[in-house]
Amino acid sequence: MPELPEVETVRQGLAKWVTGRRIASVEVRHPRAIRRHLPGADHFAAVLAGHTVIDVCRRGKYLWLPLDSGDAIIGHLGMSGQLLFQPGDAPDEAHLRIRFRFADGGPELRFVDQRTFGGLSVSPGGAELPAEIAHIARDPMDPLFSDADFVANLRRKHTEVKRALLDQTLISGVGNIYADEALWRSKLHGARPTDAITKPAAARLLGHVREVLSEALVAGGTSFDALYVNVNGESGYFDRSLNVYGREGEPCNRCGTPIRREAFMNRSSFSCPRCQPRPRRPVRATS
C-alpha cells in the first residue's frame, strides 16, 4: 500500500496540475470508487461541478483537495489507486473509475484503481481539514509534528515498536516498508517493547524514520509493480535503495548476515538477525 513518500509524490503532482482549475463535470464509472460518499454517484458529481480546486493537501496517507465551496474531495489510493492526468482524447484505462473534466479544456484527471480498495468522497465543509481524517496524527515531515510528544507517547505505549510505528494515531504515513527500513537503521527489532526503549533510542528511531521517508520522497517512492505510479504514470525507484525490505536471504548491507523474513500481522517483516536481535525479555527503560 502506498505510504507517505508515494502519497506525497502524488500530492505534489496534483498540486501542479489541478490547483486553480474549475471542475466542469465528473463521471463516476464504478460505484465502489465512491462507496465512502454515502449520498451516491449523482450527488458526488453534482456537488463538485462548477467548483474550483484551491489546493492539494495531505494527512498521512490521505489526500484532500479543498474547494472554493468550502467542501473538500478526500482521496485514498488503497492498494492500487492511481490519480493520472491525461489528454481528453487519450484511451480510457481498463480500470478507470472516476473522470474529472475541467472548464479550461486541459488535461483531465482520472482515478484508476484495479483492485478498487481506494476511493474518493466529498467532505462537507472540510476544506481546512476534513473531519473524517482529523483523528490521524501528523507525520514526521510536518513542520508542526512534535518530536517530544512522539517520544513520550511511544514510550508510554505497551506494545511492540513496529506496531507503534504503524499506529496512524501516533505517527502517520509510515507503513510496512519504511518501518522495516527505519528499524534496520536504528538496529532495533520490531518486537522490541516500546516501554523498554530509552528516550535517546526513541529519538534516534524518529530521526531514521525521517531519513528514510525523505530519501524515498526524493526517489519518487517505492514501486514493486505497475500499480503505484505518479500523476504522469512514472514509477518510483527507492526499491533500489532498500536495505532489508523484500531482501530475504540476501546479505545485510552492514554486516553480511542473510536477511530474515518473519510473519507480521498477515504481512512480512524483514530484519537482520545480527544487527537486530530479537528481544529476550521485556525490560522497562529508565531513561
CSV table of C-alpha atoms in Angstrom, one decimal:
chain,number,residue,atom,x,y,z
A,1,MET,CA,0.0,0.0,0.0
A,2,PRO,CA,1.4,3.5,-0.8
A,3,GLU,CA,3.0,5.2,2.2
A,4,LEU,CA,3.9,8.8,2.9
A,5,PRO,CA,6.6,9.2,0.1
A,6,GLU,CA,4.3,7.7,-2.6
A,7,VAL,CA,1.2,9.8,-1.5
A,8,GLU,CA,3.3,13.0,-1.1
A,9,THR,CA,4.7,12.4,-4.6
A,10,VAL,CA,1.2,12.2,-6.0
A,11,ARG,CA,0.2,15.3,-3.9
A,12,GLN,CA,3.0,17.3,-5.5
A,13,GLY,CA,1.9,16.3,-8.9
A,14,LEU,CA,-1.7,17.0,-8.3
A,15,ALA,CA,-0.9,20.5,-6.9
A,16,LYS,CA,1.0,21.3,-10.1
A,17,TRP,CA,-1.8,20.2,-12.4
A,18,VAL,CA,-5.1,20.8,-10.7
A,19,THR,CA,-4.7,23.9,-8.3
A,20,GLY,CA,-6.8,26.8,-9.6
A,21,ARG,CA,-8.8,24.8,-12.1
A,22,ARG,CA,-12.6,24.7,-12.2
A,23,ILE,CA,-14.3,21.3,-12.4
A,24,ALA,CA,-16.7,21.2,-15.4
A,25,SER,CA,-18.0,17.7,-14.9
A,26,VAL,CA,-17.5,14.4,-13.0
A,27,GLU,CA,-18.2,10.9,-14.4
A,28,VAL,CA,-18.4,8.1,-11.9
A,29,ARG,CA,-17.8,4.8,-13.7
A,30,HIS,CA,-17.7,2.4,-10.8
A,31,PRO,CA,-19.8,2.8,-7.6
A,32,ARG,CA,-17.1,1.2,-5.3
A,33,ALA,CA,-14.8,4.1,-6.1
A,34,ILE,CA,-17.2,6.5,-4.2
A,35,ARG,CA,-18.5,4.0,-1.6
A,36,ARG,CA,-17.5,6.3,1.2
A,37,HIS,CA,-19.6,9.1,-0.3
A,38,LEU,CA,-22.9,7.8,1.1
A,39,PRO,CA,-25.3,10.1,-0.9
A,40,GLY,CA,-24.1,8.3,-4.1
A,41,ALA,CA,-22.6,8.9,-7.5
A,42,ASP,CA,-25.1,11.6,-8.8
A,43,HIS,CA,-24.6,13.7,-5.7
A,44,PHE,CA,-20.8,13.3,-5.8
A,45,ALA,CA,-20.8,14.6,-9.4
A,46,ALA,CA,-23.3,17.4,-8.8
A,47,VAL,CA,-21.7,18.8,-5.6
A,48,LEU,CA,-18.3,19.1,-7.4
A,49,ALA,CA,-19.3,20.5,-10.8
A,50,GLY,CA,-18.6,24.2,-11.2
A,51,HIS,CA,-16.2,24.5,-8.2
A,52,THR,CA,-12.5,25.3,-8.2
A,53,VAL,CA,-9.7,23.3,-6.6
A,54,ILE,CA,-7.8,25.8,-4.4
A,55,ASP,CA,-5.1,23.5,-3.0
A,56,VAL,CA,-3.9,19.9,-2.6
A,57,CYS,CA,-3.2,18.7,0.9
A,58,ARG,CA,-2.2,15.5,2.7
A,59,ARG,CA,-2.6,14.0,6.2
A,60,GLY,CA,-0.7,10.8,6.5
A,61,LYS,CA,-1.7,8.5,3.6
A,62,TYR,CA,-4.8,10.6,2.8
A,63,LEU,CA,-5.1,13.4,0.3
A,64,TRP,CA,-7.7,16.2,0.3
A,65,LEU,CA,-8.5,18.8,-2.2
A,66,PRO,CA,-10.1,22.0,-0.7
A,67,LEU,CA,-12.6,23.6,-3.0
A,68,ASP,CA,-13.9,27.2,-3.2
A,69,SER,CA,-17.2,25.9,-1.9
A,70,GLY,CA,-15.6,25.1,1.5
A,71,ASP,CA,-16.0,21.4,0.8
A,72,ALA,CA,-13.1,19.1,0.1
A,73,ILE,CA,-12.5,16.0,-2.0
A,74,ILE,CA,-10.9,13.2,0.1
A,75,GLY,CA,-8.8,10.6,-1.6
A,76,HIS,CA,-7.2,7.3,-0.5
A,77,LEU,CA,-5.2,5.3,-3.0
A,78,GLY,CA,-5.7,1.9,-1.3
A,79,MET,CA,-3.6,-0.8,-2.8
A,80,SER,CA,-3.6,0.1,-6.4
A,81,GLY,CA,-5.3,3.6,-6.8
A,82,GLN,CA,-3.8,6.0,-9.3
A,83,LEU,CA,-4.6,9.6,-10.0
A,84,LEU,CA,-3.5,10.4,-13.6
A,85,PHE,CA,-3.6,13.4,-15.8
A,86,GLN,CA,-4.4,12.5,-19.4
A,87,PRO,CA,-5.4,14.4,-22.6
A,88,GLY,CA,-9.2,14.2,-23.1
A,89,ASP,CA,-8.7,12.1,-26.2
A,90,ALA,CA,-6.5,9.5,-24.6
A,91,PRO,CA,-7.9,6.0,-24.5
A,92,ASP,CA,-9.7,5.0,-21.3
A,93,GLU,CA,-7.7,2.9,-18.9
A,94,ALA,CA,-9.0,-0.6,-18.3
A,95,HIS,CA,-9.7,0.2,-14.6
A,96,LEU,CA,-10.9,3.8,-15.0
A,97,ARG,CA,-13.2,4.5,-12.1
A,98,ILE,CA,-13.8,8.3,-12.0
A,99,ARG,CA,-13.1,11.0,-14.6
A,100,PHE,CA,-12.8,14.8,-13.8
A,101,ARG,CA,-13.1,17.2,-16.7
A,102,PHE,CA,-12.1,20.9,-16.3
A,103,ALA,CA,-13.6,24.1,-17.6
A,104,ASP,CA,-10.3,25.1,-19.3
A,105,GLY,CA,-10.4,22.1,-21.6
A,106,GLY,CA,-7.0,21.0,-20.4
A,107,PRO,CA,-5.9,17.5,-19.3
A,108,GLU,CA,-8.5,15.6,-17.3
A,109,LEU,CA,-7.9,13.9,-14.0
A,110,ARG,CA,-8.6,10.2,-13.9
A,111,PHE,CA,-8.9,7.9,-10.9
A,112,VAL,CA,-7.8,4.5,-11.9
A,113,ASP,CA,-7.9,1.6,-9.5
A,114,GLN,CA,-7.5,-2.1,-10.4
A,115,ARG,CA,-8.5,-3.5,-7.0
A,116,THR,CA,-10.9,-0.8,-6.0
A,117,PHE,CA,-9.7,-0.7,-2.4
A,118,GLY,CA,-9.1,3.1,-2.7
A,119,GLY,CA,-11.7,5.7,-3.3
A,120,LEU,CA,-12.8,9.3,-3.3
A,121,SER,CA,-15.5,11.1,-1.3
A,122,VAL,CA,-16.7,14.7,-0.6
A,123,SER,CA,-16.3,16.1,2.9
A,124,PRO,CA,-18.9,18.9,3.5
A,125,GLY,CA,-17.1,21.9,5.0
A,126,GLY,CA,-13.9,20.0,5.1
A,127,ALA,CA,-11.6,22.4,3.2
A,128,GLU,CA,-9.4,23.2,6.2
A,129,LEU,CA,-9.2,19.7,7.5
A,130,PRO,CA,-11.9,17.0,6.8
A,131,ALA,CA,-13.5,15.7,9.9
A,132,GLU,CA,-13.1,12.2,8.5
A,133,ILE,CA,-9.3,12.3,8.8
A,134,ALA,CA,-8.9,14.7,11.7
A,135,HIS,CA,-8.1,11.7,14.1
A,136,ILE,CA,-4.9,10.9,12.1
A,137,ALA,CA,-1.7,12.1,13.6
A,138,ARG,CA,0.6,14.5,11.9
A,139,ASP,CA,3.5,12.8,10.0
A,140,PRO,CA,7.2,13.5,10.8
A,141,MET,CA,7.7,15.6,7.8
A,142,ASP,CA,5.0,18.1,9.0
A,143,PRO,CA,6.5,21.3,10.5
A,144,LEU,CA,4.0,21.0,13.4
A,145,PHE,CA,5.0,17.5,14.3
A,146,SER,CA,6.2,17.3,17.9
A,147,ASP,CA,9.2,15.1,18.4
A,148,ALA,CA,8.9,15.4,22.2
A,149,ASP,CA,5.3,14.2,22.2
A,150,PHE,CA,6.1,11.3,19.9
A,151,VAL,CA,8.9,10.1,22.1
A,152,ALA,CA,6.8,10.4,25.2
A,153,ASN,CA,3.7,8.7,23.7
A,154,LEU,CA,5.8,5.9,22.1
A,155,ARG,CA,7.4,5.0,25.4
A,156,ARG,CA,4.0,5.3,27.2
A,157,LYS,CA,2.5,2.6,25.0
A,158,HIS,CA,2.6,-1.1,25.9
A,159,THR,CA,3.2,-2.7,22.5
A,160,GLU,CA,5.9,-3.6,20.1
A,161,VAL,CA,7.8,-0.8,18.4
A,162,LYS,CA,6.9,-1.8,14.8
A,163,ARG,CA,3.2,-1.9,15.7
A,164,ALA,CA,3.6,1.5,17.2
A,165,LEU,CA,5.2,2.9,14.0
A,166,LEU,CA,2.2,1.6,12.1
A,167,ASP,CA,-0.3,3.3,14.5
A,168,GLN,CA,-1.6,6.2,12.5
A,169,THR,CA,-2.9,7.9,15.6
A,170,LEU,CA,0.7,8.1,17.0
A,171,ILE,CA,2.6,8.9,13.8
A,172,SER,CA,1.1,8.9,10.3
A,173,GLY,CA,2.4,8.0,6.9
A,174,VAL,CA,4.7,5.1,7.9
A,175,GLY,CA,3.8,1.7,6.6
A,176,ASN,CA,5.4,-1.8,6.5
A,177,ILE,CA,8.2,-0.9,4.1
A,178,TYR,CA,9.5,2.2,5.7
A,179,ALA,CA,9.0,0.9,9.3
A,180,ASP,CA,11.3,-2.0,8.5
A,181,GLU,CA,13.9,0.3,6.9
A,182,ALA,CA,13.9,2.7,9.8
A,183,LEU,CA,14.2,-0.1,12.3
A,184,TRP,CA,17.2,-1.6,10.5
A,185,ARG,CA,19.0,1.8,10.6
A,186,SER,CA,18.2,2.0,14.3
A,187,LYS,CA,19.4,-1.6,15.0
A,188,LEU,CA,16.0,-2.3,16.6
A,189,HIS,CA,14.0,-5.5,16.2
A,190,GLY,CA,10.3,-4.7,15.5
A,191,ALA,CA,9.2,-6.8,18.5
A,192,ARG,CA,11.1,-4.6,21.0
A,193,PRO,CA,8.7,-3.4,23.7
A,194,THR,CA,8.1,0.4,23.4
A,195,ASP,CA,8.3,0.9,27.1
A,196,ALA,CA,11.8,-0.7,27.0
A,197,ILE,CA,13.1,1.9,24.6
A,198,THR,CA,15.1,4.8,26.1
A,199,LYS,CA,14.4,8.4,25.2
A,200,PRO,CA,17.7,8.7,23.2
A,201,ALA,CA,16.9,5.5,21.3
A,202,ALA,CA,13.3,6.7,20.5
A,203,ALA,CA,14.7,10.0,19.3
A,204,ARG,CA,17.2,8.2,17.1
A,205,LEU,CA,14.5,6.0,15.7
A,206,LEU,CA,12.4,9.0,14.8
A,207,GLY,CA,15.4,10.5,13.1
A,208,HIS,CA,15.9,7.4,11.0
A,209,VAL,CA,12.2,7.4,10.1
A,210,ARG,CA,12.6,10.9,8.8
A,211,GLU,CA,15.7,10.0,6.8
A,212,VAL,CA,14.1,7.0,5.1
A,213,LEU,CA,11.0,9.0,4.2
A,214,SER,CA,13.0,11.9,2.9
A,215,GLU,CA,15.2,9.7,0.8
A,216,ALA,CA,12.2,7.8,-0.6
A,217,LEU,CA,10.4,11.0,-1.4
A,218,VAL,CA,13.4,12.2,-3.5
A,219,ALA,CA,13.3,8.9,-5.3
A,220,GLY,CA,9.6,9.3,-6.1
A,221,GLY,CA,8.6,6.5,-3.7
A,222,THR,CA,8.9,2.7,-4.0
A,223,SER,CA,7.3,0.8,-6.9
A,224,PHE,CA,7.4,-3.0,-6.8
A,225,ASP,CA,5.0,-3.3,-9.8
A,226,ALA,CA,3.0,-1.0,-12.1
A,227,LEU,CA,0.2,-0.3,-9.5
A,228,TYR,CA,2.0,2.6,-7.9
A,229,VAL,CA,2.8,5.5,-10.3
A,230,ASN,CA,2.8,9.3,-10.0
A,231,VAL,CA,0.4,11.5,-11.9
A,232,ASN,CA,2.4,11.2,-15.0
A,233,GLY,CA,2.4,7.4,-14.9
A,234,GLU,CA,6.0,7.1,-13.8
A,235,SER,CA,7.3,4.6,-11.2
A,236,GLY,CA,9.4,5.5,-8.1
A,237,TYR,CA,12.8,3.9,-7.7
A,238,PHE,CA,13.5,3.8,-4.0
A,239,ASP,CA,13.2,0.0,-4.2
A,240,ARG,CA,16.9,0.1,-5.4
A,241,SER,CA,17.9,1.6,-2.0
A,242,LEU,CA,16.1,-0.8,0.3
A,243,ASN,CA,18.3,-2.4,2.9
A,244,VAL,CA,16.0,-5.1,4.3
A,245,TYR,CA,12.5,-5.0,2.9
A,246,GLY,CA,12.0,-7.7,0.4
A,247,ARG,CA,15.6,-8.9,0.7
A,248,GLU,CA,15.1,-12.3,2.4
A,249,GLY,CA,18.3,-14.4,2.3
A,250,GLU,CA,20.4,-11.6,0.8
A,251,PRO,CA,23.4,-10.3,2.8
A,252,CYS,CA,22.9,-7.4,5.2
A,253,ASN,CA,24.5,-4.3,3.8
A,254,ARG,CA,26.0,-3.6,7.2
A,255,CYS,CA,27.3,-7.0,8.5
A,256,GLY,CA,26.7,-9.5,5.7
A,257,THR,CA,24.3,-11.7,7.7
A,258,PRO,CA,21.4,-13.1,5.5
A,259,ILE,CA,18.3,-11.0,5.9
A,260,ARG,CA,15.4,-12.9,7.6
A,261,ARG,CA,11.7,-12.7,7.0
A,262,GLU,CA,9.2,-13.1,9.8
A,263,ALA,CA,5.4,-13.2,9.7
A,264,PHE,CA,3.8,-10.0,11.0
A,265,MET,CA,0.1,-9.0,11.1
A,266,ASN,CA,-0.7,-11.0,7.9
A,267,ARG,CA,2.3,-9.5,6.2
A,268,SER,CA,6.1,-9.9,6.5
A,269,SER,CA,8.8,-8.1,8.4
A,270,PHE,CA,12.4,-8.1,7.3
A,271,SER,CA,15.4,-7.6,9.5
A,272,CYS,CA,19.0,-8.6,10.2
A,273,PRO,CA,19.4,-11.4,12.8
A,274,ARG,CA,22.7,-10.0,13.9
A,275,CYS,CA,22.1,-6.2,13.8
A,276,GLN,CA,18.6,-6.5,15.1
A,277,PRO,CA,18.4,-9.4,17.6
A,278,ARG,CA,15.0,-10.4,18.9
A,279,PRO,CA,14.3,-9.1,22.4
A,280,ARG,CA,14.9,-11.7,25.0
A,281,ARG,CA,12.6,-10.3,27.6
A,282,PRO,CA,10.9,-7.0,28.2
A,283,VAL,CA,12.9,-4.7,30.4
A,284,ARG,CA,11.4,-1.3,31.2
A,285,ALA,CA,13.6,1.6,30.2
A,286,THR,CA,14.5,4.1,32.9
A,287,SER,CA,15.9,6.9,30.7
